[in-house]
Amino acid sequence: MRRSMLAAAAAFPIALAVAAPAFSQTAPPAPNAPAGTGTPTAVVPLSEQEIQSALQAQGYSNIRTVKHDGDQYQLQAQRNGKPVLLMVDARTGRYSEHPS
């Protein structure tokens, strides 16, 4: 499941709907159940390294974790030479970008 979320992160820009529409983009949510079973399974959160790798695939660099609270990560990074603050949900893989 983690590989499919990383593949989706590399293929599509993702973001939380927390930021203003000008700053955010949204990707489809991560699947919660295996196909055809109809039985939900626990979603395993992405690790810090998986989050950073997915963000690097989206064009972010100099990524460092500022704060981690449960499945929520706050990271600082650079994109196009500008500093940004990223809020990431490790369960869904969605993030929002804010000017830093």
PDB file of N, CA and C in Angstrom, residues 8 12-15 25-30 94:
ATOM      1  N   ALA A   8       1.499   7.255  -6.409  1.00  0.00           N
ATOM      2  CA  ALA A   8       0.496   8.298  -6.633  1.00  0.00           C
ATOM      3  C   ALA A   8       1.080   9.664  -6.328  1.00  0.00           C
ATOM      4  N   PHE A  12       1.033  12.554  -9.187  1.00  0.00           N
ATOM      5  CA  PHE A  12       0.060  13.630  -9.063  1.00  0.00           C
ATOM      6  C   PHE A  12       0.475  14.616  -7.981  1.00  0.00           C
ATOM      7  N   PRO A  13       0.312  15.919  -8.210  1.00  0.00           N
ATOM      8  CA  PRO A  13       0.499  16.886  -7.123  1.00  0.00           C
ATOM      9  C   PRO A  13      -0.582  16.655  -6.067  1.00  0.00           C
ATOM     10  N   ILE A  14      -0.193  16.701  -4.808  1.00  0.00           N
ATOM     11  CA  ILE A  14      -1.166  16.463  -3.739  1.00  0.00           C
ATOM     12  C   ILE A  14      -1.116  17.577  -2.718  1.00  0.00           C
ATOM     13  N   ALA A  15      -2.254  17.827  -2.069  1.00  0.00           N
ATOM     14  CA  ALA A  15      -2.279  18.851  -1.022  1.00  0.00           C
ATOM     15  C   ALA A  15      -3.517  18.706  -0.166  1.00  0.00           C
ATOM     16  N   GLN A  25      -3.667  21.864  -4.050  1.00  0.00           N
ATOM     17  CA  GLN A  25      -4.115  20.940  -5.063  1.00  0.00           C
ATOM     18  C   GLN A  25      -4.491  19.676  -4.322  1.00  0.00           C
ATOM     19  N   THR A  26      -5.414  18.908  -4.862  1.00  0.00           N
ATOM     20  CA  THR A  26      -5.871  17.724  -4.150  1.00  0.00           C
ATOM     21  C   THR A  26      -5.750  16.495  -5.023  1.00  0.00           C
ATOM     22  N   ALA A  27      -5.267  15.420  -4.442  1.00  0.00           N
ATOM     23  CA  ALA A  27      -5.186  14.131  -5.120  1.00  0.00           C
ATOM     24  C   ALA A  27      -6.234  13.208  -4.525  1.00  0.00           C
ATOM     25  N   PRO A  28      -6.541  12.114  -5.199  1.00  0.00           N
ATOM     26  CA  PRO A  28      -7.516  11.176  -4.653  1.00  0.00           C
ATOM     27  C   PRO A  28      -7.029  10.608  -3.328  1.00  0.00           C
ATOM     28  N   PRO A  29      -7.958  10.312  -2.402  1.00  0.00           N
ATOM     29  CA  PRO A  29      -7.549   9.761  -1.118  1.00  0.00           C
ATOM     30  C   PRO A  29      -6.956   8.373  -1.276  1.00  0.00           C
ATOM     31  N   ALA A  30      -6.127   7.990  -0.322  1.00  0.00           N
ATOM     32  CA  ALA A  30      -5.531   6.660  -0.341  1.00  0.00           C
ATOM     33  C   ALA A  30      -6.613   5.614  -0.120  1.00  0.00           C
ATOM     34  N   ARG A  94      -1.617  13.537   1.908  1.00  0.00           N
ATOM     35  CA  ARG A  94      -1.953  14.881   1.442  1.00  0.00           C
ATOM     36  C   ARG A  94      -1.167  15.930   2.216  1.00  0.00           C
TER      37      ARG A  94
END
